[in-house]
């Protein structure tokens, strides 16, 4: 049997009385593109943080290609690239300096780091003056793009991305889509959280839905399409939104 790209078992995370992630079990097969959906506050970002080693869960385990994220952190992190929520970056490095620093942390020699940085900066339209600009002065979309470059430069086998398209301009979004599709086509695995069902429906071959910290659906996209649109299946899994518009906002009419 092929080792899963990511195996999450019994992950639970609480903040005081609030249960953010409630005993989640999830397996991400190698070579798949999984979309993680859920309402605001469903626990997506918390689950990602617990999965990649940024936040220790109260219970449960996460393994990247069989490497325990907490017991074997160095080995696990070499295998994955991460774009977390509210990404904190060294503010007083330029984009190129940041990629160079990160590549060397992963043991790449200077020539290889420069070559990979050249490619990433060019494809993500961060070359030229942008690559010399301090991260401090990057827009939100530029920070997302350099964060994706950081996640990719060491050539991981698994990408875990939290809202990678947020605030990204349309042309850069097309470039990122092509990067991710090529990554999966070459054998990589992607887990991506998003609030865009159209994006998930067009890119992903598996969809997982979290509601109130619980995994309520984990199905191949092909199976979902047999039941309806992704939006219809999402509403079925997450619950119909309440419609108070007519009564509560009647003053707008």
Tab-separated table of C-alpha atoms in Angstrom:
chain	number	residue	atom	x	y	z
A	1	UNK	CA	0.000	0.000	0.000
A	2	UNK	CA	1.181	3.534	-0.799
A	3	UNK	CA	2.001	5.630	2.249
A	4	UNK	CA	-0.493	8.520	2.522
A	5	UNK	CA	0.840	11.996	1.881
A	6	UNK	CA	-0.877	13.093	5.075
A	7	UNK	CA	-2.510	11.027	7.795
A	8	UNK	CA	-4.461	12.840	10.524
A	9	UNK	CA	-5.743	10.724	13.392
A	10	UNK	CA	-7.904	11.911	16.273
A	11	UNK	CA	-6.717	15.522	16.169
A	12	UNK	CA	-8.465	17.625	18.780
A	13	UNK	CA	-7.793	21.243	19.719
A	14	UNK	CA	-9.628	23.326	22.264
A	15	UNK	CA	-9.346	26.937	23.382
A	16	UNK	CA	-10.881	27.099	26.825
A	17	UNK	CA	-14.426	25.828	26.514
A	18	UNK	CA	-14.436	26.125	22.722
A	19	UNK	CA	-13.695	22.987	20.710
A	20	UNK	CA	-12.041	24.224	17.528
A	21	UNK	CA	-11.153	20.800	16.077
A	22	UNK	CA	-13.100	17.788	17.304
A	23	UNK	CA	-11.320	14.425	16.898
A	24	UNK	CA	-10.717	14.693	13.156
A	25	UNK	CA	-9.517	11.708	11.136
A	26	UNK	CA	-8.450	12.483	7.567
A	27	UNK	CA	-6.246	10.703	5.023
A	28	UNK	CA	-4.757	12.531	2.047
A	29	UNK	CA	-3.580	10.068	-0.588
A	30	UNK	CA	-0.359	10.736	-2.448
A	31	UNK	CA	-0.818	12.467	-5.779
A	32	UNK	CA	-4.177	14.058	-4.949
A	33	UNK	CA	-5.434	17.638	-4.777
A	34	UNK	CA	-7.729	18.024	-1.768
A	35	UNK	CA	-9.893	21.054	-1.099
A	36	UNK	CA	-10.729	21.852	2.516
A	37	UNK	CA	-14.004	23.741	2.851
A	38	UNK	CA	-16.055	25.003	5.751
A	39	UNK	CA	-17.875	28.046	7.111
A	40	UNK	CA	-15.947	30.761	8.925
A	41	UNK	CA	-14.889	29.425	12.311
A	42	UNK	CA	-15.215	25.803	11.226
A	43	UNK	CA	-11.653	24.990	12.348
A	44	UNK	CA	-9.871	24.773	8.994
A	45	UNK	CA	-6.917	26.982	9.896
A	46	UNK	CA	-6.601	25.388	13.333
A	47	UNK	CA	-6.574	21.915	11.808
A	48	UNK	CA	-3.895	22.991	9.338
A	49	UNK	CA	-1.779	24.530	12.102
A	50	UNK	CA	-2.004	21.339	14.181
A	51	UNK	CA	-1.240	19.228	11.119
A	52	UNK	CA	1.935	21.022	10.015
A	53	UNK	CA	3.474	21.550	13.467
A	54	UNK	CA	2.595	25.197	14.081
A	55	UNK	CA	0.168	24.479	16.921
A	56	UNK	CA	0.263	21.418	19.161
A	57	UNK	CA	-3.097	19.637	19.382
A	58	UNK	CA	-4.567	18.495	22.687
A	59	UNK	CA	-4.785	14.988	21.259
A	60	UNK	CA	-4.099	13.105	18.056
A	61	UNK	CA	-1.303	12.675	15.526
A	62	UNK	CA	-0.351	13.893	12.067
A	63	UNK	CA	2.077	12.081	9.767
A	64	UNK	CA	3.598	13.300	6.492
A	65	UNK	CA	4.536	10.288	4.372
A	66	UNK	CA	4.816	8.274	7.584
A	67	UNK	CA	6.858	10.886	9.484
A	68	UNK	CA	5.217	12.090	12.684
A	69	UNK	CA	5.020	15.883	12.646
A	70	UNK	CA	5.730	16.140	16.375
A	71	UNK	CA	8.075	13.195	16.975
A	72	UNK	CA	10.076	13.639	13.748
A	73	UNK	CA	9.630	17.348	12.956
A	74	UNK	CA	12.756	17.859	10.838
A	75	UNK	CA	12.006	14.890	8.581
A	76	UNK	CA	8.324	15.794	8.270
A	77	UNK	CA	8.974	19.447	7.449
A	78	UNK	CA	11.473	18.595	4.720
A	79	UNK	CA	8.669	16.739	2.971
A	80	UNK	CA	6.117	19.546	3.008
A	81	UNK	CA	5.727	23.158	2.024
A	82	UNK	CA	3.336	25.262	4.067
A	83	UNK	CA	1.444	28.500	3.522
A	84	UNK	CA	-0.288	29.094	6.867
A	85	UNK	CA	-2.995	31.560	7.816
A	86	UNK	CA	-1.671	35.017	8.793
A	87	UNK	CA	1.765	34.128	7.480
A	88	UNK	CA	4.517	35.855	9.443
A	89	UNK	CA	7.573	36.629	7.313
A	90	UNK	CA	10.906	38.351	8.041
A	91	UNK	CA	9.889	41.925	7.305
A	92	UNK	CA	13.349	43.347	6.602
A	93	UNK	CA	14.422	40.876	3.937
A	94	UNK	CA	13.701	41.381	0.277
A	95	UNK	CA	11.771	38.710	-1.597
A	96	UNK	CA	14.953	37.286	-3.122
A	97	UNK	CA	16.792	37.364	0.210
A	98	UNK	CA	13.917	35.510	1.853
A	99	UNK	CA	14.007	32.738	-0.756
A	100	UNK	CA	17.786	32.509	-0.477
A	101	UNK	CA	17.603	32.241	3.316
A	102	UNK	CA	14.881	29.587	3.192
A	103	UNK	CA	16.599	27.541	0.525
A	104	UNK	CA	19.853	27.464	2.487
A	105	UNK	CA	17.963	26.405	5.623
A	106	UNK	CA	16.881	23.367	3.619
A	107	UNK	CA	20.474	22.573	2.674
A	108	UNK	CA	20.425	23.710	-0.943
A	109	UNK	CA	23.668	25.074	-2.357
A	110	UNK	CA	23.826	28.712	-3.422
A	111	UNK	CA	23.662	28.025	-7.175
A	112	UNK	CA	20.582	25.812	-6.826
A	113	UNK	CA	18.856	28.351	-4.569
A	114	UNK	CA	19.510	31.143	-7.077
A	115	UNK	CA	18.240	29.058	-9.990
A	116	UNK	CA	15.036	28.059	-8.220
A	117	UNK	CA	14.483	31.585	-6.892
A	118	UNK	CA	14.870	32.996	-10.415
A	119	UNK	CA	12.172	30.660	-11.713
A	120	UNK	CA	9.740	31.223	-8.853
A	121	UNK	CA	10.107	35.003	-8.846
A	122	UNK	CA	9.637	35.171	-12.604
A	123	UNK	CA	6.579	32.877	-12.731
A	124	UNK	CA	4.921	34.620	-9.774
A	125	UNK	CA	5.701	38.065	-11.235
A	126	UNK	CA	7.870	39.066	-8.272
A	127	UNK	CA	11.034	39.608	-10.300
A	128	UNK	CA	12.621	42.936	-11.164
A	129	UNK	CA	12.088	45.690	-8.607
A	130	UNK	CA	9.637	43.518	-6.608
A	131	UNK	CA	12.320	40.991	-5.706
A	132	UNK	CA	14.442	43.776	-4.234
A	133	UNK	CA	11.552	45.261	-2.243
A	134	UNK	CA	11.417	44.517	1.473
A	135	UNK	CA	8.660	42.114	2.516
A	136	UNK	CA	7.550	44.898	4.878
A	137	UNK	CA	6.400	46.863	1.831
A	138	UNK	CA	4.667	43.978	0.053
A	139	UNK	CA	0.919	44.128	-0.538
A	140	UNK	CA	-1.264	41.317	0.818
A	141	UNK	CA	-1.300	39.620	-2.568
A	142	UNK	CA	2.480	39.880	-2.939
A	143	UNK	CA	2.926	38.359	0.531
A	144	UNK	CA	0.756	35.437	-0.540
A	145	UNK	CA	2.859	34.935	-3.654
A	146	UNK	CA	6.210	35.068	-1.872
A	147	UNK	CA	4.756	32.712	0.749
A	148	UNK	CA	3.919	30.224	-1.998
A	149	UNK	CA	7.449	30.582	-3.368
A	150	UNK	CA	8.864	29.872	0.104
A	151	UNK	CA	6.663	26.770	0.340
A	152	UNK	CA	7.934	25.478	-3.009
A	153	UNK	CA	11.632	26.301	-3.132
A	154	UNK	CA	12.864	23.130	-1.378
A	155	UNK	CA	10.740	20.949	-3.718
A	156	UNK	CA	8.447	19.337	-1.154
A	157	UNK	CA	6.245	16.318	-1.801
A	158	UNK	CA	3.225	17.806	-0.016
A	159	UNK	CA	1.867	21.355	-0.079
A	160	UNK	CA	-0.493	22.535	2.657
A	161	UNK	CA	-1.935	25.912	1.687
A	162	UNK	CA	-4.355	28.078	3.659
A	163	UNK	CA	-6.249	30.416	1.294
A	164	UNK	CA	-3.430	30.718	-1.271
A	165	UNK	CA	-5.518	32.804	-3.700
A	166	UNK	CA	-6.678	35.407	-1.195
A	167	UNK	CA	-5.998	38.982	-2.436
A	168	UNK	CA	-4.072	37.671	-5.467
A	169	UNK	CA	-4.659	39.429	-8.777
A	170	UNK	CA	-6.321	37.453	-11.621
A	171	UNK	CA	-3.196	36.952	-13.745
A	172	UNK	CA	-1.145	35.773	-10.759
A	173	UNK	CA	-4.033	33.472	-9.776
A	174	UNK	CA	-3.805	31.824	-13.196
A	175	UNK	CA	-0.060	31.326	-12.713
A	176	UNK	CA	-0.592	29.791	-9.262
A	177	UNK	CA	-3.272	27.459	-10.606
A	178	UNK	CA	-0.859	26.234	-13.279
A	179	UNK	CA	1.916	25.745	-10.723
A	180	UNK	CA	-0.336	23.664	-8.470
A	181	UNK	CA	-1.737	21.607	-11.333
A	182	UNK	CA	1.774	20.888	-12.607
A	183	UNK	CA	2.900	19.984	-9.090
A	184	UNK	CA	0.131	17.388	-8.743
A	185	UNK	CA	0.634	16.090	-12.295
A	186	UNK	CA	4.275	15.383	-11.426
A	187	UNK	CA	3.275	13.317	-8.372
A	188	UNK	CA	2.971	15.976	-5.669
A	189	UNK	CA	0.071	16.267	-3.236
A	190	UNK	CA	-1.836	19.410	-2.264
A	191	UNK	CA	-4.190	20.261	0.579
A	192	UNK	CA	-5.785	23.672	0.071
A	193	UNK	CA	-8.305	25.493	2.230
A	194	UNK	CA	-10.513	27.957	0.418
A	195	UNK	CA	-13.817	29.786	0.641
A	196	UNK	CA	-14.232	29.649	-3.127
A	197	UNK	CA	-16.274	26.643	-4.133
A	198	UNK	CA	-15.764	27.428	-7.826
A	199	UNK	CA	-12.006	27.305	-7.310
A	200	UNK	CA	-12.158	24.049	-5.370
A	201	UNK	CA	-14.511	22.508	-7.898
A	202	UNK	CA	-12.206	23.364	-10.797
A	203	UNK	CA	-8.911	22.330	-9.167
A	204	UNK	CA	-9.516	19.580	-6.639
A	205	UNK	CA	-10.203	15.893	-7.064
A	206	UNK	CA	-11.162	15.355	-3.392
A	207	UNK	CA	-13.213	17.606	-1.108
A	208	UNK	CA	-13.249	17.591	2.697
A	209	UNK	CA	-15.735	19.728	4.636
A	210	UNK	CA	-15.379	20.830	8.253
A	211	UNK	CA	-18.316	22.143	10.275
A	212	UNK	CA	-17.948	23.191	13.912
A	213	UNK	CA	-14.611	21.390	14.122
A	214	UNK	CA	-15.940	18.081	12.795
A	215	UNK	CA	-15.271	16.432	9.449
A	216	UNK	CA	-18.719	16.019	7.907
A	217	UNK	CA	-17.725	15.039	4.365
A	218	UNK	CA	-14.676	13.576	2.624
A	219	UNK	CA	-15.422	12.489	-0.943
A	220	UNK	CA	-13.908	12.422	-4.422
A	221	UNK	CA	-15.119	15.282	-6.621
A	222	UNK	CA	-16.381	12.792	-9.197
A	223	UNK	CA	-18.687	11.287	-6.575
A	224	UNK	CA	-19.896	14.708	-5.484
A	225	UNK	CA	-20.753	15.658	-9.072
A	226	UNK	CA	-23.069	12.656	-9.264
A	227	UNK	CA	-25.115	14.216	-6.454
A	228	UNK	CA	-25.166	17.800	-7.726
A	229	UNK	CA	-23.001	20.888	-7.699
A	230	UNK	CA	-20.375	21.385	-4.995
A	231	UNK	CA	-22.433	24.290	-3.632
A	232	UNK	CA	-25.500	22.042	-3.283
A	233	UNK	CA	-23.499	19.305	-1.553
A	234	UNK	CA	-21.829	21.878	0.706
A	235	UNK	CA	-25.204	23.263	1.813
A	236	UNK	CA	-26.429	19.723	2.408
A	237	UNK	CA	-23.382	18.989	4.584
A	238	UNK	CA	-22.989	22.348	6.339
A	239	UNK	CA	-26.611	23.410	6.638
A	240	UNK	CA	-28.832	25.860	4.800
A	241	UNK	CA	-27.962	29.496	5.576
A	242	UNK	CA	-30.712	31.384	7.350
A	243	UNK	CA	-32.373	34.037	5.222
A	244	UNK	CA	-33.055	37.110	7.334
A	245	UNK	CA	-32.343	39.548	4.544
A	246	UNK	CA	-35.923	40.623	3.867
A	247	UNK	CA	-36.789	41.305	7.506
A	248	UNK	CA	-33.467	42.534	8.884
A	249	UNK	CA	-32.427	44.729	5.958
A	250	UNK	CA	-35.838	46.030	4.889
A	251	UNK	CA	-34.494	49.542	5.487
A	252	UNK	CA	-32.274	49.132	2.423
A	253	UNK	CA	-35.270	48.785	0.124
